[in-house]
CSV table of C-alpha atoms and ligand atoms in Angstrom, one decimal:
chain,number,residue,atom,x,y,z
A,1,MET,CA,189.6,273.5,75.3
A,2,ALA,CA,188.6,277.1,75.7
A,3,GLU,CA,185.5,278.1,73.8
A,4,ASN,CA,184.7,281.7,73.0
A,5,ARG,CA,182.2,283.7,70.9
A,6,ASP,CA,182.7,287.0,69.1
A,7,SER,CA,179.9,288.6,71.0
A,8,CYS,CA,181.3,287.7,74.4
A,9,PRO,CA,184.9,288.6,75.5
A,10,VAL,CA,184.6,286.7,78.7
A,11,MET,CA,186.2,283.2,78.4
A,12,THR,CA,183.8,280.3,78.8
A,13,PHE,CA,184.8,276.6,79.0
A,14,PRO,CA,182.7,273.5,78.5
A,15,LEU,CA,182.6,271.0,81.4
A,16,ALA,CA,184.0,267.5,81.0
A,17,PRO,CA,181.3,265.4,79.2
A,18,LYS,CA,181.0,263.0,82.2
A,19,ILE,CA,180.3,265.8,84.6
A,20,GLN,CA,178.0,267.4,82.2
A,21,GLN,CA,176.0,264.2,82.0
A,22,GLU,CA,175.9,263.8,85.8
A,23,LEU,CA,174.5,267.3,86.1
A,24,GLN,CA,172.0,266.7,83.4
A,25,THR,CA,170.8,263.7,85.3
A,26,LYS,CA,170.5,265.4,88.6
A,27,PHE,CA,169.0,268.7,87.5
A,28,GLY,CA,165.8,268.4,85.4
A,29,SER,CA,166.4,271.8,83.7
A,30,PHE,CA,170.1,271.6,82.8
A,31,ASP,CA,169.4,269.9,79.5
A,32,LYS,CA,171.8,272.2,77.8
A,33,GLY,CA,174.5,271.7,80.4
A,34,LEU,CA,176.5,274.3,82.2
A,35,LEU,CA,179.6,276.3,81.4
A,36,GLU,CA,182.6,277.3,83.4
A,37,VAL,CA,183.0,281.1,83.1
A,38,GLY,CA,185.9,283.5,83.4
A,39,PRO,CA,189.2,283.0,85.3
A,40,GLY,CA,187.3,281.9,88.4
A,41,ARG,CA,185.5,279.1,86.4
A,42,TYR,CA,182.1,280.0,87.8
A,43,LEU,CA,179.3,277.6,86.8
A,44,LEU,CA,176.6,279.3,84.7
A,45,PRO,CA,174.0,278.2,82.2
A,46,PRO,CA,175.0,278.5,78.6
A,47,HIS,CA,172.8,281.4,77.7
A,48,CYS,CA,174.9,283.5,80.0
A,49,ARG,CA,177.1,284.1,76.9
A,50,LEU,CA,174.5,286.5,75.6
A,51,TYR,CA,174.8,288.6,78.7
A,52,LEU,CA,178.4,288.4,80.0
A,53,ASP,CA,179.7,291.2,78.0
A,54,LYS,CA,176.7,293.4,79.0
A,55,TYR,CA,177.4,292.6,82.7
A,56,ALA,CA,181.1,293.3,82.3
A,57,GLN,CA,180.3,296.7,80.7
A,58,PHE,CA,177.2,297.6,82.8
A,59,ARG,CA,177.2,301.4,83.4
A,60,PHE,CA,176.8,301.9,87.1
A,61,ARG,CA,175.8,305.4,88.3
A,62,PRO,CA,177.5,307.2,91.3
A,63,ASP,CA,174.3,306.9,93.4
A,64,ASP,CA,173.7,303.2,92.7
A,65,VAL,CA,173.9,300.8,95.5
A,66,VAL,CA,174.8,297.2,94.6
A,67,VAL,CA,173.8,294.4,96.9
A,68,MET,CA,176.1,291.5,96.1
A,69,GLY,CA,176.6,288.0,97.5
A,70,PHE,CA,176.7,284.3,96.8
A,71,PRO,CA,173.1,283.0,96.4
A,72,ARG,CA,171.2,282.4,99.6
A,73,SER,CA,173.4,284.7,101.7
A,74,GLY,CA,170.7,287.2,102.7
A,75,THR,CA,170.8,289.4,99.6
A,76,THR,CA,167.0,289.8,99.4
A,77,TRP,CA,166.8,290.8,103.0
A,78,THR,CA,169.6,293.4,102.5
A,79,GLN,CA,168.0,294.6,99.3
A,80,GLU,CA,164.7,295.3,101.1
A,81,MET,CA,166.4,297.2,103.9
A,82,VAL,CA,168.6,299.2,101.6
A,83,TRP,CA,165.7,300.0,99.2
A,84,CYS,CA,163.6,301.4,102.1
A,85,MET,CA,166.6,303.4,103.5
A,86,THR,CA,167.3,305.0,100.1
A,87,HIS,CA,163.7,305.6,99.3
A,88,ASP,CA,162.5,307.8,102.1
A,89,LEU,CA,161.2,304.9,104.2
A,90,ASP,CA,158.4,304.4,101.6
A,91,PHE,CA,157.0,301.3,103.3
A,92,THR,CA,153.7,301.6,101.5
A,93,THR,CA,155.4,301.2,98.1
A,94,ALA,CA,157.6,298.5,99.5
A,95,ILE,CA,154.6,296.5,100.7
A,96,ASN,CA,152.7,296.8,97.5
A,97,THR,CA,155.3,296.6,94.8
A,98,PRO,CA,157.4,293.4,94.2
A,99,LEU,CA,161.0,293.9,95.3
A,100,ARG,CA,162.2,292.6,91.9
A,101,GLU,CA,160.5,295.6,90.2
A,102,ARG,CA,161.8,298.1,92.7
A,103,SER,CA,165.3,296.6,92.8
A,104,PRO,CA,166.3,294.5,89.8
A,105,PHE,CA,168.3,291.3,90.1
A,106,LEU,CA,170.8,292.2,87.3
A,107,ASP,CA,172.0,288.7,86.5
A,108,THR,CA,168.8,286.7,86.7
A,109,LEU,CA,170.2,283.8,84.7
A,110,THR,CA,168.1,281.1,86.1
A,111,GLY,CA,165.2,282.9,84.6
A,112,PHE,CA,161.8,282.4,86.1
A,113,SER,CA,158.9,284.1,84.4
A,114,LEU,CA,156.5,285.6,86.9
A,115,PRO,CA,153.0,286.8,86.2
A,116,GLY,CA,152.8,290.6,86.0
A,117,PHE,CA,156.5,291.1,85.5
A,118,LEU,CA,157.6,292.1,82.0
A,119,ALA,CA,156.2,288.9,80.6
A,120,VAL,CA,157.7,289.5,77.2
A,121,ASN,CA,159.9,287.6,74.9
A,122,ILE,CA,161.4,290.5,73.1
A,123,PHE,CA,164.8,289.6,74.4
A,124,LYS,CA,164.6,286.2,72.9
A,125,GLN,CA,167.1,287.1,70.3
A,126,HIS,CA,169.2,284.0,70.0
A,127,PRO,CA,168.5,280.3,69.7
A,128,ASP,CA,170.6,279.7,72.8
A,129,GLU,CA,168.3,281.9,74.8
A,130,ASP,CA,166.1,280.0,77.2
A,131,SER,CA,165.4,282.6,79.8
A,132,SER,CA,163.0,285.3,78.7
A,133,THR,CA,163.4,287.2,81.9
A,134,THR,CA,167.1,287.7,81.9
A,135,GLY,CA,167.2,290.4,79.3
A,136,ALA,CA,164.1,292.0,80.8
A,137,PHE,CA,165.8,292.3,84.2
A,138,LEU,CA,168.9,293.8,82.6
A,139,ALA,CA,166.8,296.3,80.6
A,140,ARG,CA,164.8,297.1,83.8
A,141,ALA,CA,168.1,297.8,85.6
A,142,GLU,CA,169.3,300.0,82.8
A,143,SER,CA,166.2,302.1,82.6
A,144,LEU,CA,165.3,302.4,86.3
A,145,PRO,CA,165.5,306.0,87.7
A,146,SER,CA,168.1,306.8,90.4
A,147,PRO,CA,168.7,306.0,93.1
A,148,ARG,CA,168.9,302.3,92.0
A,149,VAL,CA,169.4,299.4,94.3
A,150,ILE,CA,170.7,296.5,92.2
A,151,LYS,CA,171.1,292.9,93.3
A,152,ILE,CA,174.0,290.9,91.8
A,153,HIS,CA,175.1,287.3,92.4
A,154,LEU,CA,177.9,287.5,89.9
A,155,PRO,CA,181.4,287.7,91.5
A,156,PHE,CA,183.6,290.8,91.1
A,157,SER,CA,185.6,289.2,88.3
A,158,LEU,CA,182.6,289.2,86.0
A,159,LEU,CA,181.7,292.8,86.6
A,160,PRO,CA,183.3,296.0,85.4
A,161,PRO,CA,186.8,296.3,87.1
A,162,SER,CA,185.9,299.9,88.0
A,163,ILE,CA,182.7,299.1,89.8
A,164,LEU,CA,184.0,300.2,93.2
A,165,GLU,CA,185.1,303.5,91.7
A,166,SER,CA,181.6,303.9,90.2
A,167,CYS,CA,179.2,303.2,93.1
A,168,LYS,CA,178.7,301.7,96.5
A,169,VAL,CA,178.7,297.9,96.9
A,170,ILE,CA,177.4,295.9,99.9
A,171,TYR,CA,178.7,292.4,100.1
A,172,VAL,CA,176.6,290.0,102.2
A,173,ALA,CA,178.3,286.8,103.4
A,174,ARG,CA,176.8,283.8,105.2
A,175,HIS,CA,178.2,280.6,106.7
A,176,PRO,CA,178.6,278.0,103.9
A,177,GLY,CA,176.8,275.3,105.8
A,178,ASP,CA,173.6,277.4,106.0
A,179,VAL,CA,174.1,278.6,102.4
A,180,CYS,CA,174.4,275.0,101.2
A,181,VAL,CA,171.1,273.9,102.9
A,182,SER,CA,169.3,277.0,101.8
A,183,TYR,CA,170.6,276.6,98.2
A,184,TYR,CA,169.5,273.0,98.2
A,185,HIS,CA,165.9,274.1,98.9
A,186,LEU,CA,166.1,276.9,96.3
A,187,GLN,CA,167.4,274.5,93.6
A,188,ARG,CA,164.5,272.2,94.2
A,189,LEU,CA,162.0,275.1,94.3
A,190,LEU,CA,163.0,276.8,91.0
A,191,LYS,CA,161.7,275.0,87.9
A,192,SER,CA,164.5,276.5,85.9
A,193,VAL,CA,166.9,274.4,88.0
A,194,ASN,CA,164.8,271.4,89.1
A,195,PHE,CA,167.3,269.6,91.4
A,196,LYS,CA,165.9,266.1,91.8
A,197,GLY,CA,168.1,264.7,94.6
A,198,ASP,CA,168.2,264.9,98.4
A,199,LEU,CA,170.4,267.1,100.6
A,200,GLU,CA,173.2,264.5,100.8
A,201,GLU,CA,173.4,264.4,97.0
A,202,PHE,CA,173.4,268.2,96.9
A,203,LEU,CA,176.1,268.4,99.5
A,204,ASP,CA,178.2,266.0,97.4
A,205,LEU,CA,177.9,268.4,94.4
A,206,TRP,CA,178.5,271.4,96.7
A,207,CYS,CA,181.8,269.9,98.0
A,208,ARG,CA,182.9,269.3,94.4
A,209,ASP,CA,182.1,272.9,93.5
A,210,LEU,CA,179.6,271.7,91.1
A,211,VAL,CA,176.7,274.0,91.9
A,212,LEU,CA,175.3,276.8,89.9
A,213,ARG,CA,177.3,280.0,90.4
A,214,GLY,CA,179.9,278.2,92.5
A,215,PRO,CA,182.7,277.9,93.6
A,216,TYR,CA,181.5,279.5,96.9
A,217,TRP,CA,185.1,280.2,98.3
A,218,SER,CA,186.3,282.0,95.1
A,219,HIS,CA,183.2,284.2,95.2
A,220,LEU,CA,183.9,285.1,98.8
A,221,SER,CA,187.6,285.6,98.5
A,222,GLU,CA,187.3,287.9,95.5
A,223,ALA,CA,185.2,290.2,97.6
A,224,TRP,CA,187.2,289.7,100.8
A,225,ALA,CA,190.3,291.0,99.0
A,226,LYS,CA,188.4,294.3,98.4
A,227,ARG,CA,186.9,294.6,101.9
A,228,THR,CA,189.0,297.7,102.9
A,229,HIS,CA,187.8,299.7,99.9
A,230,PRO,CA,185.8,302.7,101.1
A,231,ASN,CA,183.0,301.9,98.7
A,232,LEU,CA,182.6,298.3,99.9
A,233,LEU,CA,180.6,297.4,103.0
A,234,TRP,CA,181.0,293.9,104.2
A,235,LEU,CA,178.0,292.4,106.1
A,236,TYR,CA,177.6,289.0,107.7
A,237,TYR,CA,174.1,287.4,107.7
A,238,GLU,CA,174.9,286.1,111.2
A,239,ASP,CA,175.6,289.6,112.5
A,240,MET,CA,172.3,290.9,111.0
A,241,LYS,CA,170.5,288.1,112.8
A,242,LYS,CA,172.3,288.8,116.1
A,243,ASP,CA,172.0,292.6,116.3
A,244,LEU,CA,170.1,294.1,113.3
A,245,LEU,CA,170.1,297.6,114.7
A,246,ARG,CA,173.9,297.7,114.9
A,247,GLU,CA,174.2,296.5,111.3
A,248,LEU,CA,171.5,299.0,110.2
A,249,GLN,CA,173.6,301.8,111.8
A,250,CYS,CA,176.6,300.6,109.8
A,251,LEU,CA,174.5,300.7,106.7
A,252,ASP,CA,173.2,304.1,107.5
A,253,HIS,CA,176.7,305.4,107.9
A,254,PHE,CA,177.9,303.8,104.7
A,255,LEU,CA,174.9,305.0,102.7
A,256,ALA,CA,174.9,308.4,104.3
A,257,THR,CA,171.2,308.2,104.7
A,258,GLY,CA,171.1,310.1,108.0
A,259,LEU,CA,168.3,308.1,109.6
A,260,THR,CA,167.5,308.2,113.3
A,261,GLU,CA,167.5,305.2,115.6
A,262,ASP,CA,163.7,305.2,115.6
A,263,GLU,CA,163.7,305.2,111.8
A,264,LEU,CA,166.2,302.4,111.7
A,265,LEU,CA,164.0,300.4,114.1
A,266,GLN,CA,161.1,300.9,111.6
A,267,VAL,CA,163.3,299.5,108.8
A,268,ALA,CA,164.1,296.5,111.1
A,269,GLN,CA,160.4,295.9,111.9
A,270,HIS,CA,159.4,296.2,108.2
A,271,SER,CA,162.2,293.8,107.2
A,272,SER,CA,161.7,291.2,109.9
A,273,PHE,CA,161.8,287.6,108.8
A,274,ALA,CA,158.1,287.2,109.7
A,275,ASN,CA,157.1,290.3,107.7
A,276,MET,CA,159.2,289.5,104.6
A,277,LYS,CA,157.9,285.9,104.7
A,278,ALA,CA,154.3,287.1,104.9
A,279,ARG,CA,154.5,289.5,101.9
A,280,PRO,CA,154.2,288.5,98.3
A,281,ALA,CA,156.4,291.6,97.5
A,282,THR,CA,159.4,289.8,99.0
A,283,ASN,CA,158.3,286.1,99.2
A,284,LEU,CA,158.0,284.8,95.6
A,285,SER,CA,156.3,281.7,97.0
A,286,LEU,CA,153.2,283.7,97.8
A,287,ILE,CA,152.6,284.7,94.2
A,288,PRO,CA,149.6,282.6,93.3
A,289,GLU,CA,150.3,279.9,90.7
A,290,SER,CA,153.8,281.2,90.0
A,291,PRO,CA,154.8,279.2,86.9
A,292,GLY,CA,158.5,279.3,87.8
A,293,LEU,CA,158.2,277.5,91.2
A,294,MET,CA,157.7,273.8,92.0
A,295,PRO,CA,154.7,273.2,94.1
A,296,GLY,CA,155.3,271.5,97.5
A,297,GLU,CA,158.8,272.8,98.0
A,298,ALA,CA,160.1,275.0,100.9
A,299,GLU,CA,159.3,278.7,100.4
A,300,PHE,CA,161.6,281.3,98.9
A,301,VAL,CA,161.8,283.1,102.2
A,302,ARG,CA,162.2,279.8,104.1
A,303,LYS,CA,163.5,279.6,107.7
A,304,GLY,CA,166.0,282.4,108.3
A,305,ALA,CA,168.1,280.5,110.9
A,306,THR,CA,171.8,280.5,111.6
A,307,GLY,CA,173.7,277.3,112.3
A,308,ASP,CA,170.8,275.1,111.4
A,309,TRP,CA,173.1,273.1,108.9
A,310,VAL,CA,174.4,271.2,111.9
A,311,ASN,CA,171.0,269.7,112.4
A,312,ARG,CA,170.6,268.8,108.8
A,313,PHE,CA,173.9,267.1,108.1
A,314,THR,CA,174.6,263.6,109.3
A,315,SER,CA,178.1,263.0,110.9
A,316,GLN,CA,179.3,261.6,107.5
A,317,MET,CA,178.0,264.7,105.7
A,318,LYS,CA,179.7,266.9,108.4
A,319,ALA,CA,183.0,265.2,107.8
A,320,LYS,CA,182.8,265.7,104.1
A,321,PHE,CA,181.8,269.3,104.6
A,322,GLN,CA,184.7,270.1,106.9
A,323,ALA,CA,187.1,268.5,104.5
A,324,TRP,CA,185.8,270.8,101.8
A,325,VAL,CA,186.1,273.8,104.1
A,326,GLU,CA,189.7,273.0,104.8
A,327,THR,CA,190.8,272.3,101.3
A,328,GLY,CA,188.5,274.6,99.4
A,329,SER,CA,189.2,277.7,101.4
A,330,LYS,CA,192.9,277.3,101.1
A,331,GLY,CA,193.2,277.2,97.4
A,332,VAL,CA,191.7,280.6,96.7
A,333,GLY,CA,193.5,283.2,98.7
A,334,GLU,CA,192.1,284.8,101.9
A,335,VAL,CA,188.6,284.2,103.1
A,336,PRO,CA,186.8,285.4,106.2
A,337,PRO,CA,188.4,283.4,109.1
A,338,ARG,CA,185.1,283.0,110.9
A,339,TYR,CA,183.9,280.6,108.2
A,340,THR,CA,186.9,278.3,108.3
A,341,GLN,CA,187.2,277.8,112.1
A,342,GLY,CA,185.5,274.7,113.4
B,1,PPS,S1,168.6,284.3,96.7
B,1,PPS,O1,167.5,283.5,96.3
B,1,PPS,O2,169.9,283.8,96.3
B,1,PPS,O3,168.4,285.7,96.3
B,1,PPS,O4,168.7,284.3,98.3
B,1,PPS,P1,169.1,285.4,99.4
B,1,PPS,O5,168.0,286.4,99.5
B,1,PPS,O6,170.5,285.8,99.2
B,1,PPS,O7,169.1,284.5,100.7
B,1,PPS,C1,167.9,283.8,101.1
B,1,PPS,C2,168.0,283.4,102.6
B,1,PPS,O8,167.7,284.6,103.3
B,1,PPS,C3,166.6,284.3,104.2
B,1,PPS,N1,165.9,285.5,104.5
B,1,PPS,C4,165.9,286.1,105.7
B,1,PPS,N2,166.5,285.8,106.8
B,1,PPS,C5,166.3,286.6,107.9
B,1,PPS,N3,165.5,287.7,107.9
B,1,PPS,C6,164.8,288.1,106.7
B,1,PPS,N4,164.1,289.1,106.7
B,1,PPS,C7,165.0,287.2,105.6
B,1,PPS,N5,164.5,287.3,104.3
B,1,PPS,C8,165.1,286.2,103.6
B,1,PPS,C9,165.8,283.3,103.4
B,1,PPS,O9,164.9,282.7,104.1
B,1,PPS,C10,167.0,282.4,102.9
B,1,PPS,O10,167.5,281.6,104.0
B,1,PPS,P2,167.0,280.2,104.5
B,1,PPS,O11,168.0,279.6,105.4
B,1,PPS,O12,166.7,279.4,103.3
B,1,PPS,O13,165.7,280.5,105.3
């Protein structure tokens, strides 16, 4: 039965008790369960109800740039490049100031509190609230001077319907096999999630669309339907890996930043995988004694490979994954053909 609250016009639905119980067993930090949210039935933690209306009514400015994508699709990488391009190539600030402070992650619902970043609880207004950083990131996004670069993992259906009329949006897509493997590692790394199983168990949940912020295909298809809008730029992680300069030229054109080839090469160099992995400003895992991260897990900026999922899935896992690709991608409208073909 649909559940709703006065403070939140976005519909939320409880999961079936059996599924809820399964998720609570497999994820150490989902003790309050998860909710299905909105018409797309995206899985989010229950305290999202405090923020959904704020996201749906967020006031974007004409010079905002939104970097959007399903988690682990390359949004941090894109954010870093876009922030530098829109901030006069200020690499010194980029190296010395954490990316999350320069470019807020609007919907930080799996809140991790990090030393040095707005470590306040003033947003803990409601007993449901279990993420002291969510409201802080939202407030940060609201108060940041222009030009803002804002990261969002929410799908279009949970954002203001006029977003593309208000500002520019860059959607980053990545092959679901690589996203799944990368997400598995992140869900083990974040204490606020604390996935306790192995990759095979995670893939099982993935293929049943039972992962936080899923379903993947719905997220992708919502954006794909808008890909021809002049204020939307569609990027593929795989293309950025293959020919970054070409993708930076597309970004430069889209953002009208007017950078030379030499300047774009500087952005590429600054944002290389090795450099982003080596800097605490972009690699959360390098923040000493970060209380939000599980020790001993793969780093936040992890491997940066394409197609590596084939080396991580057994043949049985591959068969399950391919079945999910075929059925899952068909039920949601159009999706990028390159992710459904073999
Ligand atoms: S998150 O946590 O949802 O915001 O993740 P997101 O930033 O969208 O994606 C994380 C993956 O991007 C990889 N990454 C990079 N790849 C190439 N080059 C650069 N510079 C780069 N920076 C981050 C990161 O390692 C994650 O992928 P995996 O496969 O786990 O390495």
